[in-house]
XYZ file of C-alpha atoms in Angstrom:
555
model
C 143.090 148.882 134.615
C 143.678 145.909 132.427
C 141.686 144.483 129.516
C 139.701 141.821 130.090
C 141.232 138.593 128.337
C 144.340 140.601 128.061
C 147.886 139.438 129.248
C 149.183 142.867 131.401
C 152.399 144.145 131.299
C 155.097 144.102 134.452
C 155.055 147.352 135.482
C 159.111 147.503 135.513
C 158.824 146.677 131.868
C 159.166 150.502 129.609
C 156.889 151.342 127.896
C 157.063 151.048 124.082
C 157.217 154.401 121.867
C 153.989 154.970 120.003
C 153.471 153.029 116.270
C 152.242 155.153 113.535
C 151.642 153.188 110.456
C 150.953 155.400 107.378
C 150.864 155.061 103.837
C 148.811 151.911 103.541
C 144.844 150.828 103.568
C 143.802 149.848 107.212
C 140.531 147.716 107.266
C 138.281 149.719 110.068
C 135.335 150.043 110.395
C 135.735 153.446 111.708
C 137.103 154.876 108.505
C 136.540 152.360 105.156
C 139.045 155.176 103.386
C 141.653 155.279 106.587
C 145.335 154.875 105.005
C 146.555 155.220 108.823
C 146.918 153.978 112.296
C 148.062 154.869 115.736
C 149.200 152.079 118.244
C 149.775 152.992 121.596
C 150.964 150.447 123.784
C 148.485 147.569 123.818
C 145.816 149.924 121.992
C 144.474 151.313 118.528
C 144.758 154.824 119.478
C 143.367 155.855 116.000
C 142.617 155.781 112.716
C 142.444 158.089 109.899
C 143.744 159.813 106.562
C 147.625 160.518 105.360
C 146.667 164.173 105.619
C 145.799 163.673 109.451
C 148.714 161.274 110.024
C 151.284 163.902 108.537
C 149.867 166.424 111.560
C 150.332 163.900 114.575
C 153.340 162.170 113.232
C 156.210 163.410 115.517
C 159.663 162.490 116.932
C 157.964 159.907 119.785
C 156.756 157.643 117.060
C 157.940 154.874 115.521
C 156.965 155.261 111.987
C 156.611 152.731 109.324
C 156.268 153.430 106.218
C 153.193 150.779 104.271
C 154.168 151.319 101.083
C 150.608 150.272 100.359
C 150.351 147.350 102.322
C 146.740 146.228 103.934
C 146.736 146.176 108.047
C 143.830 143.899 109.011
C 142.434 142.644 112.642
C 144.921 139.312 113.259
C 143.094 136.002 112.165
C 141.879 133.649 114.603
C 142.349 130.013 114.497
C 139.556 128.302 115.814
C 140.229 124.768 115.498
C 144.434 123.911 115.771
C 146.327 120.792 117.278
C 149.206 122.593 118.434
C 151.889 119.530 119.353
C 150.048 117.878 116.102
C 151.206 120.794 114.120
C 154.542 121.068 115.370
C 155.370 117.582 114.630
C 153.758 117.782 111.421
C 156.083 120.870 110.560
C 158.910 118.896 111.576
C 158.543 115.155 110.684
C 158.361 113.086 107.299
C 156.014 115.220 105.364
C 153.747 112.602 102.963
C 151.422 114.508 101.267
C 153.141 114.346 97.634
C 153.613 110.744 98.215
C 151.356 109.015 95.662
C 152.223 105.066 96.417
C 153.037 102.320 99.131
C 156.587 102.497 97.997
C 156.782 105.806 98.138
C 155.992 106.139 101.870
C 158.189 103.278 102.296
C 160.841 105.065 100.886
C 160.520 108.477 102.762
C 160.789 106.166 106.145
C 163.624 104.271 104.860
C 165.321 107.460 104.609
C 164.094 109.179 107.510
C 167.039 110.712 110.072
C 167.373 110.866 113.830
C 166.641 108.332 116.316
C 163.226 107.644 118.535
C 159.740 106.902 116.879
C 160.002 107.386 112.462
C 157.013 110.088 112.685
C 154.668 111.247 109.424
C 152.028 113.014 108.513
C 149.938 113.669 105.410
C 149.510 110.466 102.989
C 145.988 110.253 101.415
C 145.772 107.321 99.495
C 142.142 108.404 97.714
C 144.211 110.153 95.481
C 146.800 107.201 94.551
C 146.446 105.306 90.759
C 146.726 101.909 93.437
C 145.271 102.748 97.000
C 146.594 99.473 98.331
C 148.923 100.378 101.824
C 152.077 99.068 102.790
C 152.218 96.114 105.701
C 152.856 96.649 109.097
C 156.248 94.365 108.371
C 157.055 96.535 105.542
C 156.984 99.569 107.715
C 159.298 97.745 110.020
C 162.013 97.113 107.700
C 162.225 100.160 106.144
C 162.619 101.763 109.279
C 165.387 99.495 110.728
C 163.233 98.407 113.761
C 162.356 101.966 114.757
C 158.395 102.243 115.933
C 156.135 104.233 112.806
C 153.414 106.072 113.189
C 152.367 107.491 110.022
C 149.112 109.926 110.447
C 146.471 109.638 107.507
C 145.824 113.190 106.420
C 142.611 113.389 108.301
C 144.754 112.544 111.591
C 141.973 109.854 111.692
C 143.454 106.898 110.987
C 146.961 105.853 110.577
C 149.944 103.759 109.320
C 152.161 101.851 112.117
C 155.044 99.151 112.066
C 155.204 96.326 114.030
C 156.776 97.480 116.544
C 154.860 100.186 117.558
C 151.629 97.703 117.420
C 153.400 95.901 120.285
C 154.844 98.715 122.056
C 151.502 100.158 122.313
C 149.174 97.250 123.119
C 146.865 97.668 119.691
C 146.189 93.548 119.785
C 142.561 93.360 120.480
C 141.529 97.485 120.538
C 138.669 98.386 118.304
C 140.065 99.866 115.194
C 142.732 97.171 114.923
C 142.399 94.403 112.081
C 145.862 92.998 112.542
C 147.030 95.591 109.468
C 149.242 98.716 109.014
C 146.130 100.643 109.635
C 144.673 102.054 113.006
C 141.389 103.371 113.535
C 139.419 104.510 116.523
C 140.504 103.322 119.275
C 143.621 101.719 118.137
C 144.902 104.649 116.211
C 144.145 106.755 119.765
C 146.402 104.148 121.601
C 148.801 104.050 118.594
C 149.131 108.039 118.278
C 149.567 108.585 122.257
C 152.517 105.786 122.938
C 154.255 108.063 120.142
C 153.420 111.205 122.308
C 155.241 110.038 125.163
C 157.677 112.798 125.085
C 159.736 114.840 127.730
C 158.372 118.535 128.197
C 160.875 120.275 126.425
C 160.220 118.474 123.622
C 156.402 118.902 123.378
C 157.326 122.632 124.421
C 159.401 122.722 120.884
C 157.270 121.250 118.603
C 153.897 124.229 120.239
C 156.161 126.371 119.907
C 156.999 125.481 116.528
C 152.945 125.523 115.778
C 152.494 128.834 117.237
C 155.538 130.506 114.875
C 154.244 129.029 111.928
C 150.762 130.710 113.111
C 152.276 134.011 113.921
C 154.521 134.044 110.593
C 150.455 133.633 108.768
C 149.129 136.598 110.535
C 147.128 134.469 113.055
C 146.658 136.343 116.776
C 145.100 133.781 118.518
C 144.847 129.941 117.991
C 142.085 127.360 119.775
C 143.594 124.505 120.946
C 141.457 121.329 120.952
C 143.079 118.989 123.519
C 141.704 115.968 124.700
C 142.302 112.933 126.919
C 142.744 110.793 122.920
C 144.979 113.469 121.384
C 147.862 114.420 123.866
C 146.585 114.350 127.631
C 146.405 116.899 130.066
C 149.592 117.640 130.140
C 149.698 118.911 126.390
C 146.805 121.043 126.597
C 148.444 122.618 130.055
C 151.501 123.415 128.262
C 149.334 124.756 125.247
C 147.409 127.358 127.589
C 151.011 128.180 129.637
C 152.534 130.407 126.342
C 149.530 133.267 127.656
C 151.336 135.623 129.573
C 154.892 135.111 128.701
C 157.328 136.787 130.820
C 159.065 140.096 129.841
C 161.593 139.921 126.782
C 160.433 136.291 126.477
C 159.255 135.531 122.498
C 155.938 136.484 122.340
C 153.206 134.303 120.693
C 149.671 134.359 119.513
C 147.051 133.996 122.109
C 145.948 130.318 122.988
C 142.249 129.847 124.069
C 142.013 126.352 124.889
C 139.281 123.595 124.677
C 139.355 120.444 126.313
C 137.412 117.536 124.982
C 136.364 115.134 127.917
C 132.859 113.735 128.362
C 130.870 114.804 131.784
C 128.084 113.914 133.568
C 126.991 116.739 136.014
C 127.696 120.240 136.625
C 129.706 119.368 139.455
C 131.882 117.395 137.728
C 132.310 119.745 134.886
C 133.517 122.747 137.212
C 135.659 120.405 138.804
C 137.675 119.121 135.787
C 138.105 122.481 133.961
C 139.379 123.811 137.457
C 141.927 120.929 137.468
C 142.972 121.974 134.164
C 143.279 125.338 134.901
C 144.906 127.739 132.310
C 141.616 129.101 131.400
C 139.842 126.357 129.585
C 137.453 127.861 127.518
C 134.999 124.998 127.631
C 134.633 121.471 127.576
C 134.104 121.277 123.641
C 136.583 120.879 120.862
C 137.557 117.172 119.778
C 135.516 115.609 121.874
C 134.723 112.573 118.851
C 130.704 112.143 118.282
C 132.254 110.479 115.135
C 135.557 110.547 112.974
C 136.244 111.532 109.058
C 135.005 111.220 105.873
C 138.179 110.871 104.040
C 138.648 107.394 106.827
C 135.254 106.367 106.408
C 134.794 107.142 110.290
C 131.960 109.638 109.999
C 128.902 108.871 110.686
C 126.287 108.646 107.719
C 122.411 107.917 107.460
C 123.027 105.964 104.521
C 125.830 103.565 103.613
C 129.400 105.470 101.922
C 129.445 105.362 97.826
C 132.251 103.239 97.875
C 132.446 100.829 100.695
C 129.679 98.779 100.598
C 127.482 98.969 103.850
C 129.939 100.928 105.768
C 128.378 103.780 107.635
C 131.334 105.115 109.799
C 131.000 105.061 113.744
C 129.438 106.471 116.253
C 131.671 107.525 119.494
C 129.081 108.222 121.597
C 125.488 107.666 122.513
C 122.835 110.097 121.867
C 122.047 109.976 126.192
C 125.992 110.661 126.778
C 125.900 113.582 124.604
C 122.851 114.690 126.206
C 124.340 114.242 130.097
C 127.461 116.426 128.403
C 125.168 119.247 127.380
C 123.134 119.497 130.077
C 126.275 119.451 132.623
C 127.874 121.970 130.886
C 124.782 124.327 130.348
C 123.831 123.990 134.306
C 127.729 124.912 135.117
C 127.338 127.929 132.026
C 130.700 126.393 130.631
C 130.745 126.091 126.820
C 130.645 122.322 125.682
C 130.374 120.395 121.615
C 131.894 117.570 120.154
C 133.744 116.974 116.974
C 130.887 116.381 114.181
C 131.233 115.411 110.538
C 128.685 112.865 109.379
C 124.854 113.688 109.373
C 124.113 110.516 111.658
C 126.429 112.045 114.007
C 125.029 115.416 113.975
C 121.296 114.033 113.740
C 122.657 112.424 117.328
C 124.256 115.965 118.823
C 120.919 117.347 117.773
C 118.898 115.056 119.589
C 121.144 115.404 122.461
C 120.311 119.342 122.354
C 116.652 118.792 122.751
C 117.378 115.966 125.607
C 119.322 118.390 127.376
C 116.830 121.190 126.998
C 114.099 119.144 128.195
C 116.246 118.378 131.267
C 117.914 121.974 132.289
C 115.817 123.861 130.003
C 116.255 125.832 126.658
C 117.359 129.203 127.897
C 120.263 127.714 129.613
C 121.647 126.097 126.855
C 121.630 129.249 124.172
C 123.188 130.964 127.157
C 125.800 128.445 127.588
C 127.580 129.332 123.872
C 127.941 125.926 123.135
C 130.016 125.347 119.725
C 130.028 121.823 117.393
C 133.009 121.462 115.092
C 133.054 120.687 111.285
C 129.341 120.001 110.857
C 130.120 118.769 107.176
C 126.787 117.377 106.550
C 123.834 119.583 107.515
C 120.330 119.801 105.968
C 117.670 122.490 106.212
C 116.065 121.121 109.728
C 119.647 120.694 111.367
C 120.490 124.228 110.520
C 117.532 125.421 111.662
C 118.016 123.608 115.247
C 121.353 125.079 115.212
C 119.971 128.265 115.115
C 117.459 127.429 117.505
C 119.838 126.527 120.278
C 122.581 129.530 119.076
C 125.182 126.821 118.540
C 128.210 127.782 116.989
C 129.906 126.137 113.989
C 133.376 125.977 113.556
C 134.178 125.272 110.025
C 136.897 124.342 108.055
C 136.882 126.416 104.391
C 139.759 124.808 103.222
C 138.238 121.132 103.587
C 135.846 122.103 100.719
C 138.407 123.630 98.897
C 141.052 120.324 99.302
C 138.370 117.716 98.814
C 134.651 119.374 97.537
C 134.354 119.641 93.793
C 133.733 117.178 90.912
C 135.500 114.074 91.387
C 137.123 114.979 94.693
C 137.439 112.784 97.908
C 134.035 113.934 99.017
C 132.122 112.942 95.637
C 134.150 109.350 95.699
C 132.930 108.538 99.263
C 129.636 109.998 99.081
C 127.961 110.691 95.836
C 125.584 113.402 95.362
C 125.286 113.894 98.795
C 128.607 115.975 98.657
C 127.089 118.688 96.956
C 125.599 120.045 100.051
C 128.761 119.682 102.320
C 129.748 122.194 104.409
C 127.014 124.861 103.917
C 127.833 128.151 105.066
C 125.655 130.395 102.811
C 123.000 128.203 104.711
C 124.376 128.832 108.398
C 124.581 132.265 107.559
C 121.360 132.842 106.242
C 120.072 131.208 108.930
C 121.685 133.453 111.764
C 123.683 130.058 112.608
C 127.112 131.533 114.627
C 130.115 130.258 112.399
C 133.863 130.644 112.713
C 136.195 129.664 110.960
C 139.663 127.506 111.376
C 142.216 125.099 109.913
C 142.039 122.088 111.610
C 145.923 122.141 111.153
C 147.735 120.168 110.390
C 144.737 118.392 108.479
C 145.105 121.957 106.109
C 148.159 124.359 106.322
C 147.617 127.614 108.552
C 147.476 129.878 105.391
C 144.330 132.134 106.653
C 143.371 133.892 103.419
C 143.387 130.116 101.313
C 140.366 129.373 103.493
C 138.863 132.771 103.007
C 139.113 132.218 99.145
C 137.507 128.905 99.673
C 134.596 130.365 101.436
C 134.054 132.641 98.309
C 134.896 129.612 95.787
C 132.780 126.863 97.167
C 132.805 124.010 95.008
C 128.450 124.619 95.288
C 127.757 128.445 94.302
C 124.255 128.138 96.336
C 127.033 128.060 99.608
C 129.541 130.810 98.363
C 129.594 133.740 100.972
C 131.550 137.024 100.571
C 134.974 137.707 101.262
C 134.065 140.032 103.678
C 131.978 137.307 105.371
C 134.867 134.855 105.859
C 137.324 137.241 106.908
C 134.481 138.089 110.082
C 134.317 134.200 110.250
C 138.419 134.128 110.148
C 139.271 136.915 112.831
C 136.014 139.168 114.955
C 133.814 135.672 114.816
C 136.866 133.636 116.511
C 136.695 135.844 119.606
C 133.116 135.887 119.971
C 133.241 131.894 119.759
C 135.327 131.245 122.313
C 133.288 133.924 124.437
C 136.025 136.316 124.860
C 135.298 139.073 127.112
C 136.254 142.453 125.199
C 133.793 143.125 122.889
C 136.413 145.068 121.144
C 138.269 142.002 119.621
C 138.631 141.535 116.474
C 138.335 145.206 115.057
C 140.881 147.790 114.663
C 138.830 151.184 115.925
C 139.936 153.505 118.672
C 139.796 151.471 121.937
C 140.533 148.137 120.355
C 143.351 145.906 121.182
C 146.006 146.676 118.710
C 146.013 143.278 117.197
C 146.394 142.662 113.796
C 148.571 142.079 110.845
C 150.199 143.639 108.186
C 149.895 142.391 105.014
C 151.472 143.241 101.313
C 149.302 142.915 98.814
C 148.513 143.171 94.733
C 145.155 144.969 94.662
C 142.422 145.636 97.089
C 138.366 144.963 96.029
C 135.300 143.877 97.903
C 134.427 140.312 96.258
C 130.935 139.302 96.433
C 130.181 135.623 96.437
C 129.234 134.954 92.860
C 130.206 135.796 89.070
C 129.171 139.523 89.056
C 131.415 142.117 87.888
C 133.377 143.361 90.653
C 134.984 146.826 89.187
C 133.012 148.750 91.066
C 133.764 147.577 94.547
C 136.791 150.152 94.220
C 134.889 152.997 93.721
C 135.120 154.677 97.101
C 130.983 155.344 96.802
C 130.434 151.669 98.128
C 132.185 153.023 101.718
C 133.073 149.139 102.197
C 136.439 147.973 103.957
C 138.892 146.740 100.955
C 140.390 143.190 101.506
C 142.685 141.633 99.052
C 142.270 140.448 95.558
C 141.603 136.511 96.112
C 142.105 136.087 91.950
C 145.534 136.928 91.351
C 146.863 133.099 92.328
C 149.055 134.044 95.305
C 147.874 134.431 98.576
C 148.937 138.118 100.425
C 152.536 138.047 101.953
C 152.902 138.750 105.843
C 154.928 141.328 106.771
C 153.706 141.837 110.229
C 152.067 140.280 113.058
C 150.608 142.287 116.178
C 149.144 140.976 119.043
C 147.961 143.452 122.188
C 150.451 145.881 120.767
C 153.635 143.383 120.997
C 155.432 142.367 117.631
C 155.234 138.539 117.095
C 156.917 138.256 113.743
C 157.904 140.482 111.449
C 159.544 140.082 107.685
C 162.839 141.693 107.567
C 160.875 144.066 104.221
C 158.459 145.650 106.246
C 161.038 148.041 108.036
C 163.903 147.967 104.967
C-alpha cells in the first residue's frame, strides 16, 4: 500500500537494489551514535553501527562509502517563489550593484531579446540611494521593456516602456517614477510574466535544481493571483509524480494566496486549482516589506517621515478569509511583516472565532508568514489559536544587527524582530524557509542565523532550527505521514548527504561547547556552524529516488 503524501511507483518500473550507506554520522533519532543506514526502495530500512553494517552488507547492496560525511532528513522550504527563483537564477543579477549607474550599466549590457529582467538591487545600502529614471532605463536597454525587482520583490524598477505596455498610469503604487509599488509593481511584474509554458516550465525547473543541489526535499510554493496566476502555481504542483526515468525533483506542496468569503467558495477554488493545494495561505499580502517601506507599522518608519506602510486588506476581509477556510478545515494566512498588519490578522482571528468558533480554527492549521514584528500579547494569541509561523532566519541575518536595513527604517524597534526564542517558548508552531529569491536557498545559512540572532534573548539552538528547517516543514503544511522528516526505520528515505568539517551540538549562546562531543550527551551531531563555510552537498534523496548527486560522493 502506498504512503500517504507519497508519489508511487509504476509497477513496470524495477525495483532499485538496496542503499547501504556506512562510514559516516546519520542524524536519527533512533541511534544518536548510528554511523549507518539502510534504504530500501522508498524506505529507511535501518539504522545502526559500522560493526552491524559490516554483518548485513552483502552483494544486493549498493554501498557507498561516507567517508565521514553527515546524512540528515532533507530540508524543507517553506516559503519559495518557484518561477521567481528561476528567473532570478537566470536574469541580470543586481545585488553587488551599489549605484544608479551601475544598474544602468548591467541593463545596457544585458543579452537576448524579450523583457531586460533583474533581480536583487537594494539601494539602503548605496553611499547615494537616489534611482535611475524610468527614461534612463529605456535607453540603456535599447527600447526593450525593464523590470528590475527590488530585493524584497516588493517594489521595483521599470522603463518606459514597460509602464505603457502594462497600463501602470493611474494604479496605486505608481508616482509617474522608475519605481512600482503595490498595485503597480503587481501589474508591472505580471505583463513581464506573460510567458509561453515551456518557458515558465524552465525557469521551476531551474528553482527546483538549485533546491535539490542545497539538500532541500520539498519546497512550498506561494502562488497567488499578484505573483504568477493560476497557471504558474498549476505548473508548480504538476513536477509531483513525475513519470518513470523522468528527472526527479523535490516535492512541491503548494499554497495559493486568494481572498474568500465562505466555505463554499473556498472548496470550490482550491478544487479548481487542483494539484493538491495545501491551503489558501501563503502570499496572500495583509501588507508588504520593510526594506520598501510597505509594511505595516503602529508608529511612523525612522526614516520617512509619517510613512507607515500599507495595509492590503481590511481587518473584516481577513476575518471572512479565516472563518471560510476554518468552516471548509482548509489551511488559510496571509503574508505578515509589520505589527499593524499582524495586530489586524490577529483581530481577524478573534472575529473569525467569534463567528465559526475557536476549536475550528486551531483545527484548521492555519499558518501566517514572516511575522517580523511580534510582541509578547501577539505571540501569545498565536499560541492561542495554534497558528503557525513561517519564518525567514536569513532576513535577520541579511538585514538585523547594528546599523542594518532594519535599524535604519525602524529604530529600536528592530531589536525585537523576528523573535523565535519567543515563539518557541511560547509553544508558537514555527518553520522555517527562504523566501527565495529574497535570500539564496542555502539551508544551513539560515540555520546559523537562527543560532546567531543579531538579539541573543532570540537565539535558539542549532538543533532547534534544523526541526524548524526539515520535520517542522512537513507538519506545517499538514502532511499526512507522521514519519516525515526523520530518518528511523519506517520513514521515507528522504534526506541528504552532506560533507562536513566537524560535528557538535551548538547551544544558542556563548557557552563552551567541547563537551557536546562527548558521546554522554546521547544528542544527534549537526555540523560545526563556526568554521565560515557552510557543509557541501553531496547527495540529495527524496522517497528513496536520487535528485542530485556531486560527482565526489561515489569517486
Amino acid at each position: 500500500m502506498p504512503r500517504p503524501d507519497a508519489t508511487s511507483r509504476s509497477d513496470a518500473t524495477p525495483r532499485p537494489a538496496p542503499v547501504l550507506y556506512r562510514n559516516g554520522s546519520v542524524y536519527t533519532a533512533a541511534d544518536p551514535f548510528a554511523t549507518a543506514m539502510l534504504v530500501d526502495g522508498d524506505t529507511v530500512a535501518w539504522v545502526g553501527s559500522e560493526q552491524a553494517a559490516s554483518s548485513i552488507a552483502d552483494s544486493s547492496m549498493e554501498i557507498i562509502d561516507l567517508r565521514g560525511a553527515l546524512v540528515a532528513p532533507g530540508f524543507v522550504d517553506s516559503h519559495i517563489h518557484l518561477t521567481e527563483t528561476g528567473i532570478a537564477l537566470d536574469s541580470l543579477q543586481l545585488g553587488t550593484a551599489t549605484s544608479a549607474r551601475a544598474l544602468l550599466e548591467a541593463v545596457a549590457a544585458a543579452d537576448g531579446e524579450g523583457p531586460v529582467l533583474g533581480h536583487g538591487w537594494d539601494e539602503s545600502t548605496w553611499a547615494d540611494p537616489a534611482l535611475p529614471s524610468a527614461e534612463e532605463l529605456e535607453r540603456a536597454s535599447g527600447g526593450r521593456p525593464v523590470y528590475l525587482s527590488r530585493v524584497d520583490v516588493h517594489s521595483a524598477l521599470v522603463s518606459a516602456s514597460l509602464v505603457q505596455s502594462a497600463g501602470l498610469h493611474g494604479k496605486d503604487g505608481y508616482d509617474g517614477g522608475a519605481r512600482v509599488m503595490r498595485a503597480a509593481h503587481d501589474a508591472a511584474r505580471l505583463a513581464t510574466r506573460q510567458m509561453p509554458q515551456d518557458v515558465l516550465k524552465r525557469h521551476q525547473a531551474r528553482a527546483l535544481s538549485e533546491a535539490a543541489a542545497n539538500g532541500y526535499v520539498a519546497v512550498a510554493e506561494m502562488g497567488a493571483p499578484h505573483i504568477g496566476g493560476a497557471d504558474d502555481v498549476r505548473l508548480a504542483a504538476s513536477w509531483n509524480g513525475a513519470r518513470p526515468g523522468a528527472q526527479c525533483f523535490p516535492e512541491v506542496l503548494p499554497y495559493w494566496g486568494e481572498l474568500v468569503s465562505s466555505a463554499a467558495q473556498a472548496r470550490s477554488l482550491v478544487g479548481q486549482l487542483g494539484g493538491n493545494i495545501r491551503g489558501l495561505a501563503g502570499d496572500l499580502t495583509i501588507d508588504g516589506s520593510i526594506g520598501s517601506r510597505t509594511a505595516a507599522l503602529r508608529g511612523a518608519y525612522s526614516d520617512a517621515g509619517q510613512e507607515r506602510g500599507s495595509l492590503y486588506l481590511s481587518v473584516d476581509q481577513a476575518a471572512a478569509h479565516l472563518a471560510a477556510c476554518s468552516l471548509a478545515g482548509i489551511q488559510g494566512g496571509f503574508h505578515v511583516i509589520g505589527d499593524a498588519g499582524l495586530d489586524a490578522a490577529l483581530e481577524a482571528l478573534d472575529l473569525a472565532a467569534k463567528e465559526v468558533g475557536e476549536q475550528r480554527v486551531r483545527a484548521a492549521g492555519h499558518r501566517f508568514e514572516h511575522v517580523e514584528m511580534a510582541d509578547a500579547a501577539a505571540v501569545a494569541k498565536l499560541a492561542h489559536y495554534s497558528v503557525t509561523v513561517s519564518a525567514q532566519p536569513s532576513f535577520d541575518a541579511a538585514w538585523g544587527g547594528a546599523g542594518g536595513l532594519y535599524e535604519r527604517r525602524l529604530g529600536e524597534r528592530s531589536r525585537s524582530m523576528n523573535p523565535f526564542a519567543a515563539f518557541y517558548s511560547a509553544g508558537v508552531p514555527v518553520c522555517f524557509g527562504s523566501d527565495s529569491p529574497v535570500t539564496p536557498l542555502r539551508p544551513w545559512s539560515s540555520v546559523r542565523a537562527c543560532v546567531e540572532h543579531h538579539n541573543p534573548e532570540q537565539r535558539i539552538s542549532a538543533r532547534a532550527a534544523f526541526l524548524g528547517h526539515t520535520r517542522a516543514g512537513w507538519r506545517a503544511a499538514r502532511y499526512t505521514n507522521p514519519m516525515a522528516g526523520q530518518l528511523v526505520p519506517g520513514a521515507p528515505a528522504s534526506f541528504a548527504v552532506w560533507e562536513v568539517e566537524e560535528l557538535m551540538v551548538q547551544v544558542a549562546d556563548g557557552r563552551v561547547q567541547s563537551w557536546s562531543t562527548d558521546p554522554r550527551a546521547r544528542t544527534p551531531l549537526l555540523p560545526a556552524l563556526d568554521t565560515g563555510s557552510d557543509p557541501v552537498c553531496l547527495q540529495t534523496v527524496k522517497d528513496g529516488t536520487e535528485l542530485f548527486a556531486s560527482p565526489a560522493l561515489r569517486s
